[in-house]
Each structure stands twice: as C-alpha cells, then as structure tokens.
Amino acid sequence: MVGIDQVLTKLATVIDPDLKKDIVSMGMIKDLELNDGNLKFTLELTTPACPFNDQIEQDVRRAINELDGIKISDIKVTAKVMEGRSLDADEAMSSVKNIIGVASGKGGVGKSTVSLNLALALAQSGAKVGLLDADIYGPSIPLMLGMQKAFMEVDNNKLQPVEMNGIQVVSFGFFAEQEHQAAIYRGPIISGILKQFLVDTNWSNLDYLVVDLPPGTGDIPLTLAQTIPITGILVVTTPQDVASNVATKAIGMFNKLNVPIIGVIENMSYFICPKCSDKHYVFGEGGAKRISEKFNIPFIGEIPLNSGIMEGSDKGKPVILSHPSSPSAEAIRMSAKNVAAQCSILAAKLKEEMQGATA
Ligand code: ADP
C-alpha cells in the first residue's frame, strides 16, 4: 500500500521550471490527506502569474497517476506570492511583498505605458497590486487611467491610494493644481516626496508594487534604490534606444548600486501588419535580447508598436482593458508573467541568503 512518504517522494520529482527546485522542498504542497488511496492536497504556487502554473499542475497529476492504487480526489491550486524583499529590514513597508522599479534610459520609450499595463495584468492574474507614479516631473498615470480629477485622502497621517481597475494608485499628478502643471523641485525635495509616497501610504497587503520611475539615472531612481529594499528593476527599451546605448547606462547604475535587474523589456519592437498579420521589425530586431545577453539579465518580452496602445493611453483606457484579446494585450500579459516569475526567482534567492545568514 502506497503511503504519504511515497506520495511526497513522487511529488518531489516535479521541478518548478523557474526556481529549478522540487515543489515539495519549496513548500508548495500543503494539507495533504491520503485516505484509502484517495489523495487530496493544495498546490500552492509562488505567484498567480507564473508562466508555468499549468505545466506544474499537469506534471503533478502525471506523477501521481504513476503511483499504483492512488487516486486524486481533489487538488486545490492556489498561489501565495513570495517576499522578494527583506521585510525585516523595512517595517515601514512590511505590507508590500515585492517592489518593482520600472526604469528607462530616456523618456518617451513607453515606460509609463508598460508600468500601468504591467500592473493591470498582474492584478488580472489575481495578485494584489499597487502602482506608484514616481515620475514627479511629469506624472502621466492619471491621464492614462482617465482619473485626472481623482485626489488622495489622508487618513491618520497616511495617504490613501486611489483604487482603480483593481489596483491601488498613488501619483503626484493627484496633487498638481492644474492639468499639465510641471513640477519644479530640487533633488532633496523630490527625494523626500518619493520617500513619503513609499512609506507614508496605506498600501493594503500588496503582492507587487510597480514604481514608474522618471527616465534616466537622476535623484528618484537613486532614492528608490537607496531608501528601501526593492525586489529589482525592470528596464524598458526601444529598438532605437538599444542603438544609442542609452538603456545600458541605467543598467550600469543599478548594477553599481547592487540592485537586482528583473529584466529588460522592449517596447515598440515591431509592427503587426493589419492585412497579413506579419510582424515587421521596422527599427531592427533583437535589440533587447542582445542587451539581456550582454549584461546577463533576463529577457522579459517585446511589445508591438500599436496605435491602439497610444490612443488607449490618451483616452484613459489602457489596452489591456480596452482590447484584452489584441496581440498587444497578449504580449503584455506574457511579459507580466515573466516579470512575476523573475520576482519569484529573486525571492527564492533572497530566502536562501537569509537562511544562510541565520544558519
Ligand atoms: P515614457 O513613460 O517612457 O515617457 P509613455 O509611456 O508616456 O513613455 O509613452 C510615450 C508615448 O508613446 C505615449 O503617447 C504612449 O501612448 C505611446 N506609446 C507607448 N507605448 C506604445 C506602443 N507600444 N505603441 C504605440 N504607442 C505607444
């Protein structure tokens, strides 16, 4: 008669393709019950947005089916996002498991567009998500969400994020007195505002906080990297950007500061012909892949150049919500899954380092 130990041994043959570890030692099997050959358990994945979730579940079922006399009566599949940042060192933001900074070498590459659609895609997968528009000089998230008139309440000296489309949003744009008003502040004030937005906000149990940084390597990206532990940085490039090496400066800065790079994503990569649906790499192909190889950082994905993305942003209707089955939305969802997977990998590494430090 097969017992629980044999079931666990068999389940341990299933390897998480991202974490490269078996699912039993990763603690993904919970509440296992075996009664007269009927097996029941919970499979707890590391993120609801993992690109391999279906594959892991299939591998689990296949492994159990190989055991004689065991029948699966119930597998509950859930996800609990891992902590990709040291919460002990950062009590002020202990309700935020992962912080993803979105950076670019220069402006206009679609960093805000990517940040917003990424946040929405992660939320659609079932994660709890916040979006901090840290582009204090030119906050564009309120316009992109069609919420220019929104304002943040203050509760017990804490900012209350604005809830919109299932994400919690904070933006300096909610404070600007007039639309299109430019913020003119010096570095230390800007850094202070960012710190307040991060720490003095009532973020409610976030799996991921996406931080849309201003372009370049100025005060705000530096403040984010030095104020609080973050999971890592997602670098947005365009094909032209690759040619001018501008993205590599941002990567260089975060490398110097020992901030992990989650990966590189190329926006406006290709154009999909409306007649033949072929992809045309108008500005050259494979730039982000080359950057990822050169710096040994993950390649996250390519987003097409699409007028629907631009119109959606201008009208407060992000493409992932307005055209969810378009190739652009599909590309963003795939990239969001890859970002979530990289966060899990960084979280597993952090856990190992912390266990190593206390051993
Ligand atoms: P950044 O934050 O890097 O300055 P934005 O996200 O504000 O860039 O994007 C700049 C402009 O490019 C906006 O008008 C936006 O709608 C447009 N845009 C961004 N990504 C795409 C895309 N993939 N296809 C078409 N237009 C895009």
Short mmCIF file of C-alpha atoms in Angstrom, two decimals, residues 188-356:
data_model
loop_
_atom_site.label_atom_id
_atom_site.label_comp_id
_atom_site.label_asym_id
_atom_site.label_seq_id
_atom_site.Cartn_x
_atom_site.Cartn_y
_atom_site.Cartn_z
CA PRO A 188 16.29 66.73 -1.98
CA ILE A 189 12.61 67.78 -2.08
CA ILE A 190 11.90 65.32 -4.85
CA SER A 191 13.59 62.54 -2.87
CA GLY A 192 11.52 63.50 0.19
CA ILE A 193 8.28 63.31 -1.80
CA LEU A 194 9.16 59.87 -3.12
CA LYS A 195 10.02 58.60 0.38
CA GLN A 196 6.67 59.85 1.64
CA PHE A 197 4.80 58.22 -1.22
CA LEU A 198 6.51 54.94 -0.49
CA VAL A 199 6.43 54.86 3.27
CA ASP A 200 3.53 57.11 4.31
CA THR A 201 0.91 55.44 2.13
CA ASN A 202 -1.67 52.95 3.36
CA TRP A 203 -0.72 50.21 0.89
CA SER A 204 -3.00 47.35 1.74
CA ASN A 205 -1.17 44.00 1.59
CA LEU A 206 0.39 44.22 -1.82
CA ASP A 207 1.95 41.30 -3.66
CA TYR A 208 3.55 43.73 -6.14
CA LEU A 209 4.11 47.47 -6.05
CA VAL A 210 5.08 48.74 -9.51
CA VAL A 211 7.02 52.02 -9.34
CA ASP A 212 7.05 54.06 -12.55
CA LEU A 213 10.35 55.95 -12.26
CA PRO A 214 11.29 59.06 -14.21
CA PRO A 215 13.66 58.38 -17.11
CA GLY A 216 17.40 58.39 -16.66
CA THR A 217 19.61 57.99 -13.64
CA GLY A 218 18.65 61.03 -11.53
CA ASP A 219 17.58 61.58 -7.94
CA ILE A 220 14.42 59.48 -7.92
CA PRO A 221 15.82 56.18 -9.20
CA LEU A 222 18.75 56.70 -6.84
CA THR A 223 16.42 57.43 -3.88
CA LEU A 224 14.33 54.33 -4.61
CA ALA A 225 17.43 52.15 -4.75
CA GLN A 226 18.92 53.56 -1.55
CA THR A 227 15.87 54.13 0.70
CA ILE A 228 14.19 50.75 0.88
CA PRO A 229 14.92 47.17 -0.12
CA ILE A 230 13.35 46.52 -3.52
CA THR A 231 12.93 43.32 -5.49
CA GLY A 232 14.53 44.72 -8.61
CA ILE A 233 14.37 46.93 -11.67
CA LEU A 234 12.63 46.31 -14.96
CA VAL A 235 14.36 48.22 -17.75
CA VAL A 236 12.24 49.41 -20.68
CA THR A 237 13.96 49.98 -24.01
CA THR A 238 13.00 50.61 -27.61
CA PRO A 239 14.95 49.40 -30.65
CA GLN A 240 16.34 52.92 -31.19
CA ASP A 241 17.33 53.07 -27.54
CA VAL A 242 19.44 49.94 -27.96
CA ALA A 243 21.29 51.50 -30.87
CA SER A 244 22.15 54.60 -28.83
CA ASN A 245 23.25 52.60 -25.76
CA VAL A 246 21.09 54.78 -23.52
CA ALA A 247 19.47 51.86 -21.68
CA THR A 248 22.81 50.41 -20.76
CA LYS A 249 23.62 53.47 -18.62
CA ALA A 250 20.57 52.79 -16.44
CA ILE A 251 21.55 49.13 -16.13
CA GLY A 252 25.09 50.20 -15.20
CA MET A 253 23.80 52.46 -12.42
CA PHE A 254 21.60 49.81 -10.79
CA ASN A 255 24.39 47.24 -11.10
CA LYS A 256 26.72 49.62 -9.29
CA LEU A 257 24.13 50.04 -6.52
CA ASN A 258 23.75 46.25 -6.26
CA VAL A 259 20.05 46.44 -7.12
CA PRO A 260 18.92 43.28 -8.95
CA ILE A 261 17.71 43.70 -12.52
CA ILE A 262 14.43 41.82 -13.07
CA GLY A 263 14.99 42.01 -16.82
CA VAL A 264 14.71 44.04 -19.97
CA ILE A 265 11.54 44.58 -21.97
CA GLU A 266 11.48 46.12 -25.45
CA ASN A 267 8.57 48.41 -26.28
CA MET A 268 7.53 49.44 -29.80
CA SER A 269 9.53 46.43 -31.01
CA TYR A 270 7.62 45.56 -34.13
CA PHE A 271 4.60 46.49 -36.16
CA ILE A 272 1.91 43.92 -36.93
CA CYS A 273 0.65 44.33 -40.50
CA PRO A 274 -3.16 44.71 -40.32
CA LYS A 275 -3.50 42.91 -43.68
CA CYS A 276 -1.21 39.89 -43.36
CA SER A 277 -0.65 39.89 -39.53
CA ASP A 278 3.10 39.51 -40.12
CA LYS A 279 5.49 41.10 -37.64
CA HIS A 280 7.71 43.81 -39.11
CA TYR A 281 10.74 44.83 -37.10
CA VAL A 282 10.87 48.31 -38.62
CA PHE A 283 13.68 49.56 -36.37
CA GLY A 284 15.72 46.33 -36.30
CA GLU A 285 15.20 43.05 -34.47
CA GLY A 286 16.53 41.52 -31.27
CA GLY A 287 17.94 44.62 -29.50
CA ALA A 288 16.62 43.77 -26.02
CA LYS A 289 17.75 40.17 -26.43
CA ARG A 290 21.25 41.40 -27.19
CA ILE A 291 21.19 43.64 -24.09
CA SER A 292 20.00 40.72 -21.97
CA GLU A 293 22.87 38.58 -23.25
CA LYS A 294 25.47 41.31 -22.86
CA PHE A 295 24.52 42.07 -19.23
CA ASN A 296 23.40 38.56 -18.36
CA ILE A 297 19.93 39.72 -17.33
CA PRO A 298 16.57 38.10 -18.18
CA PHE A 299 14.75 38.97 -21.38
CA ILE A 300 11.14 39.75 -20.43
CA GLY A 301 9.41 40.36 -23.75
CA GLU A 302 8.62 42.56 -26.74
CA ILE A 303 5.57 44.82 -27.03
CA PRO A 304 4.39 45.82 -30.52
CA LEU A 305 4.13 49.35 -31.82
CA ASN A 306 0.39 49.81 -31.98
CA SER A 307 -1.75 52.89 -32.41
CA GLY A 308 -4.39 51.31 -30.12
CA ILE A 309 -1.88 51.44 -27.25
CA MET A 310 -1.32 55.15 -27.82
CA GLU A 311 -4.99 56.03 -28.26
CA GLY A 312 -5.89 53.96 -25.20
CA SER A 313 -3.30 55.80 -23.09
CA ASP A 314 -4.52 59.19 -24.24
CA LYS A 315 -8.16 58.35 -23.52
CA GLY A 316 -7.64 56.73 -20.14
CA LYS A 317 -8.31 53.22 -21.50
CA PRO A 318 -5.22 51.02 -21.16
CA VAL A 319 -5.00 48.45 -23.97
CA ILE A 320 -5.05 45.51 -21.58
CA LEU A 321 -8.56 46.57 -20.51
CA SER A 322 -9.90 48.04 -23.75
CA HIS A 323 -8.60 45.32 -26.15
CA PRO A 324 -7.86 42.33 -23.91
CA SER A 325 -7.59 39.85 -26.79
CA SER A 326 -5.36 42.00 -29.01
CA PRO A 327 -1.77 40.85 -29.72
CA SER A 328 -0.56 43.88 -27.73
CA ALA A 329 -2.50 42.81 -24.62
CA GLU A 330 -1.31 39.23 -25.13
CA ALA A 331 2.33 40.41 -25.31
CA ILE A 332 1.88 42.48 -22.13
CA ARG A 333 0.28 39.55 -20.24
CA MET A 334 3.16 37.25 -21.27
CA SER A 335 5.68 39.87 -20.13
CA ALA A 336 3.82 40.30 -16.82
CA LYS A 337 4.07 36.55 -16.23
CA ASN A 338 7.80 36.68 -16.93
CA VAL A 339 8.20 39.58 -14.51
CA ALA A 340 6.30 37.64 -11.82
CA ALA A 341 8.46 34.57 -12.49
CA GLN A 342 11.66 36.62 -12.12
CA CYS A 343 10.34 38.09 -8.85
CA SER A 344 9.80 34.54 -7.56
CA ILE A 345 13.34 33.60 -8.59
CA LEU A 346 14.78 36.65 -6.79
CA ALA A 347 12.58 35.89 -3.76
CA ALA A 348 13.83 32.29 -3.61
CA LYS A 349 17.42 33.54 -3.81
CA LEU A 350 16.78 36.06 -1.03
CA LYS A 351 15.20 33.36 1.16
CA GLU A 352 18.25 31.16 0.66
CA GLU A 353 20.61 34.02 1.51
CA MET A 354 18.65 34.85 4.65
CA GLN A 355 18.57 31.21 5.75
CA GLY A 356 22.32 31.04 5.06
#
